[in-house]
Coordinates of C-alpha atoms and ligand atoms in Angstrom, one line a residue:
M46 CA 21.1 44.4 29.9
A47 CA 17.6 45.3 31.2
V48 CA 16.9 45.8 35.1
K49 CA 14.4 43.1 37.1
I50 CA 12.4 44.9 39.6
L51 CA 11.1 42.1 41.7
G52 CA 7.7 43.2 43.6
L53 CA 7.6 41.0 46.7
C54 CA 3.7 40.2 48.1
G55 CA 3.2 40.3 51.8
S56 CA -0.4 39.4 51.9
P57 CA -1.6 35.8 52.6
R58 CA -4.5 37.3 50.0
K59 CA -5.0 36.9 46.9
G60 CA -6.8 40.6 47.2
A61 CA -6.4 44.9 47.3
T62 CA -2.1 45.2 48.2
E63 CA -1.4 42.5 44.8
S64 CA -3.3 44.2 42.8
V65 CA -1.3 47.3 43.9
L66 CA 1.5 46.2 43.5
R67 CA 0.2 44.5 40.1
E68 CA 0.3 48.1 39.2
A69 CA 3.1 49.3 40.6
L70 CA 5.0 47.3 38.5
Q71 CA 3.1 48.0 35.4
E72 CA 4.3 51.4 36.0
A73 CA 8.0 50.5 36.3
A74 CA 7.2 49.1 33.7
T75 CA 6.7 51.5 30.9
L76 CA 10.1 52.4 31.6
P77 CA 12.5 51.3 29.0
G78 CA 14.8 48.6 29.9
I79 CA 12.7 47.3 33.1
E80 CA 11.3 43.9 33.6
T81 CA 8.9 42.7 36.4
E82 CA 8.3 40.0 38.5
L83 CA 5.7 39.5 40.8
V84 CA 6.2 37.1 44.1
T85 CA 3.1 36.4 46.8
L86 CA 4.7 35.1 50.0
R87 CA 0.2 33.9 49.8
G88 CA 0.3 30.0 50.1
K89 CA 4.2 29.6 50.8
K90 CA 5.4 28.1 54.0
V91 CA 8.3 30.8 55.5
Q92 CA 8.9 29.7 58.8
P93 CA 10.2 32.7 61.4
C94 CA 14.0 32.6 62.6
T95 CA 14.4 30.8 65.4
G96 CA 17.6 32.6 66.0
C97 CA 19.4 29.0 66.5
N98 CA 22.6 30.9 64.7
Y99 CA 23.3 28.6 61.8
C100 CA 24.3 30.3 59.4
K101 CA 25.8 32.4 61.9
S102 CA 28.3 29.8 63.2
H103 CA 28.4 27.7 60.2
K104 CA 28.6 29.9 58.0
T105 CA 25.5 28.7 55.1
R106 CA 22.4 29.2 54.0
C107 CA 19.5 28.6 56.9
N108 CA 18.9 24.2 57.3
V109 CA 15.3 25.2 58.5
Q110 CA 13.3 23.8 55.1
D111 CA 10.7 24.8 53.5
D112 CA 9.5 27.9 50.3
M113 CA 12.5 30.0 51.4
Q114 CA 15.6 28.6 49.7
A115 CA 14.1 28.9 46.6
L116 CA 12.4 32.5 47.0
F117 CA 15.6 33.0 48.5
N118 CA 17.8 33.2 45.4
T119 CA 14.7 34.4 43.5
F120 CA 15.1 37.8 45.9
V121 CA 18.8 37.9 45.5
A122 CA 18.8 37.6 42.0
A123 CA 16.4 40.2 41.3
D124 CA 18.2 44.2 40.5
A125 CA 15.3 46.4 42.8
F126 CA 12.7 45.8 44.8
L127 CA 9.2 47.3 45.6
V128 CA 7.7 45.5 48.9
A129 CA 4.0 45.8 49.4
S130 CA 2.6 44.7 52.6
P131 CA -1.6 44.8 54.0
V132 CA -1.3 46.9 57.2
Y133 CA -1.8 43.8 60.1
V134 CA -2.0 45.1 63.8
M135 CA -0.7 48.5 62.2
G136 CA 2.4 47.5 60.8
P137 CA 3.2 44.2 58.1
T138 CA 2.4 41.1 58.0
P139 CA 3.8 38.3 60.1
Q140 CA 4.6 36.4 56.9
L141 CA 6.5 39.5 55.5
A142 CA 8.4 39.6 59.1
A143 CA 9.4 35.9 58.5
F144 CA 10.3 36.3 55.2
F145 CA 12.8 39.4 56.0
S146 CA 14.0 37.4 59.4
R147 CA 14.8 34.6 57.3
L148 CA 17.7 36.6 55.1
R149 CA 19.6 36.5 57.6
P150 CA 21.9 35.0 56.2
I151 CA 22.8 37.7 53.7
H152 CA 24.5 39.9 57.2
H153 CA 26.2 36.7 58.1
V154 CA 26.8 34.7 54.9
F155 CA 26.1 36.6 52.1
P156 CA 26.7 40.5 53.5
G157 CA 27.2 43.0 50.1
A158 CA 24.5 40.7 48.2
L159 CA 21.8 43.7 48.0
R160 CA 24.4 45.4 48.7
N161 CA 23.4 49.4 45.3
K162 CA 20.1 47.8 44.8
V163 CA 17.2 50.5 45.2
G164 CA 14.5 49.0 47.4
G165 CA 10.2 50.8 48.1
A166 CA 7.7 50.5 50.2
I167 CA 4.4 50.6 49.5
A168 CA 0.9 49.6 52.4
V169 CA -2.4 48.6 52.3
G170 CA -4.6 49.6 54.7
G171 CA -8.4 49.3 55.9
T172 CA -8.8 52.1 57.8
R173 CA -7.5 55.7 56.0
N174 CA -5.0 56.6 58.4
G175 CA -5.3 52.6 59.8
G176 CA -0.9 52.6 59.5
Q177 CA 0.1 52.6 56.2
E178 CA 3.2 55.3 57.5
V179 CA 4.6 53.2 60.0
T180 CA 3.5 50.0 58.2
V181 CA 6.0 51.8 55.3
N182 CA 9.0 52.3 58.3
T183 CA 8.9 49.0 59.0
I184 CA 9.6 47.6 56.0
I185 CA 12.0 50.2 55.0
N186 CA 14.1 49.5 57.9
Y187 CA 13.8 45.8 56.6
L188 CA 15.5 47.2 54.0
L189 CA 17.8 49.3 55.4
T190 CA 19.1 46.0 57.8
R191 CA 19.1 43.6 54.0
G192 CA 22.0 46.4 52.9
L193 CA 19.4 47.7 50.4
V194 CA 19.7 51.6 48.8
V195 CA 15.7 52.8 49.7
V196 CA 13.5 55.3 47.7
G197 CA 10.9 57.8 48.5
G198 CA 8.0 58.7 46.1
E199 CA 8.7 61.8 46.3
I200 CA 5.7 64.7 47.0
G201 CA 2.9 63.6 48.3
G202 CA 4.4 60.2 48.7
Y203 CA 7.8 60.8 51.0
A204 CA 8.6 57.0 52.4
G205 CA 6.5 55.3 50.1
G206 CA 3.2 53.8 48.9
K207 CA 0.4 54.6 51.0
V208 CA -3.3 53.0 49.8
W209 CA -6.9 52.5 51.7
S210 CA -8.3 50.1 50.5
Q211 CA -11.8 50.2 52.5
D212 CA -10.6 46.3 52.9
R213 CA -12.1 45.7 49.8
V214 CA -9.4 44.9 46.0
E215 CA -12.0 47.7 44.1
G216 CA -11.5 49.8 47.3
A217 CA -7.4 50.2 46.4
G218 CA -8.2 50.8 43.1
E219 CA -11.5 53.8 44.4
D220 CA -8.3 55.5 46.3
N221 CA -6.3 57.7 43.5
I222 CA -5.0 59.8 46.2
G223 CA -2.8 56.7 47.3
M224 CA -2.0 54.9 44.3
E225 CA -0.4 58.1 43.0
T226 CA 1.9 57.2 45.7
V227 CA 2.2 54.4 44.1
R228 CA 2.3 54.5 40.9
G229 CA 5.9 57.8 41.9
L230 CA 6.9 55.4 44.2
A231 CA 7.3 52.8 41.5
R232 CA 8.3 55.6 39.0
R233 CA 11.1 56.5 41.1
V234 CA 12.4 52.8 41.9
A235 CA 13.1 52.0 38.6
E236 CA 14.5 55.0 37.2
L237 CA 17.2 54.4 39.9
A238 CA 17.6 50.9 39.3
L239 CA 18.4 52.0 36.1
L240 CA 20.8 55.4 36.9
L241 CA 22.5 52.3 39.3
Q242 CA 22.6 50.3 36.5
A243 CA 24.7 51.5 33.8
G244 CA 26.6 53.3 36.9
K245 CA 27.4 49.4 37.4
E246 CA 28.7 48.4 33.6
A247 CA 29.6 51.7 33.5
G248 CA 32.5 50.5 36.4
A249 CA 32.6 47.3 35.2
A250 CA 33.7 48.5 31.6
G251 CA 36.4 50.7 33.3
V252 CA 38.4 48.1 35.1
Q253 CA 38.1 45.8 32.0
G254 CA 39.9 49.4 30.0
N255 CA 42.4 48.8 32.6
Q256 CA 43.2 45.9 32.7
Q257 CA 44.1 45.7 28.5
Ligands
LIG149 C1 -5.2 40.9 61.6 C2 -5.6 41.9 59.7 C3 -5.0 43.1 60.8 C4 -5.3 44.1 60.2 N1 -5.4 45.7 61.2 C5 -4.8 46.7 60.3 C6 -4.4 47.4 61.0 O1 -3.5 47.7 61.8 N2 -4.4 48.8 60.7 C7 -6.0 48.7 58.7 O2 -5.4 50.2 58.0 N3 -6.5 47.6 58.8 C8 -5.8 47.0 59.1 N4 -6.4 45.0 58.6 C9 -7.0 45.8 57.1 C10 -6.4 45.2 55.7 O3 -5.5 46.3 55.5 C11 -6.8 45.8 54.6 O4 -8.1 45.0 54.5 C12 -5.8 45.5 53.7 O5 -6.4 45.5 52.6 C13 -6.3 43.8 53.2 O6 -4.9 43.4 52.0 P1 -5.5 42.1 51.7 O7 -6.8 42.5 50.8 O8 -4.0 42.8 50.2 O9 -5.1 41.0 52.2 C14 -6.2 44.1 59.5 C15 -7.1 42.8 58.4 C16 -6.3 41.7 59.2 C17 -6.8 40.4 59.0

């Protein structure tokens, strides 16, 4: 069975981050068995969580009606994730923060929905050391709070992908060292997603075998 990696772009623009994420997904798709889809928050209406506790007290989905309902379903259906954000004031965009806050029903209503799924983080900043590292770390914390298994990119890109765009789409492509951290991360996410899938299939086969 194919393994689906969802690339989530937290930029409100069709800019450097989306182009970096596209390249990451292309790299991941070089591994056999990987399918990819890019989902952007650009143009989407996702209000931040207001802490009304409706999901928690009613044990149901969020009752705020906007684009999050469809995004929630798409996100939960994927097997693995590459989450990318531009650096905004040394952190992820408010759009991405709003998205992850609205995944709160996973915690209270659908616990385990993202368990044993893998994710990695990518940050694209206009300045060389403009907060890519703290942005990657914050995205990692977003992923951890939603129960995902986080991987980094190993040597050179320990925590994740970090790119210096010089505020230009082409600038991101020119940052060869940064792009290598993105490609390395994409390969690690793909590898681990395939291993987890194989493990899940083997586990399911074992359960069936025991029942016969
Ligand atoms: C509101 C805002 C805040 C920003 N803050 C930072 C920052 O703290 N550090 C940085 O390196 N770049 C910062 N930038 C620049 C963007 O991270 C950079 O231009 C990035 O490539 C934009 O990605 P995009 O083309 O996908 O929108 C900021 C840009 C905006 C609009």
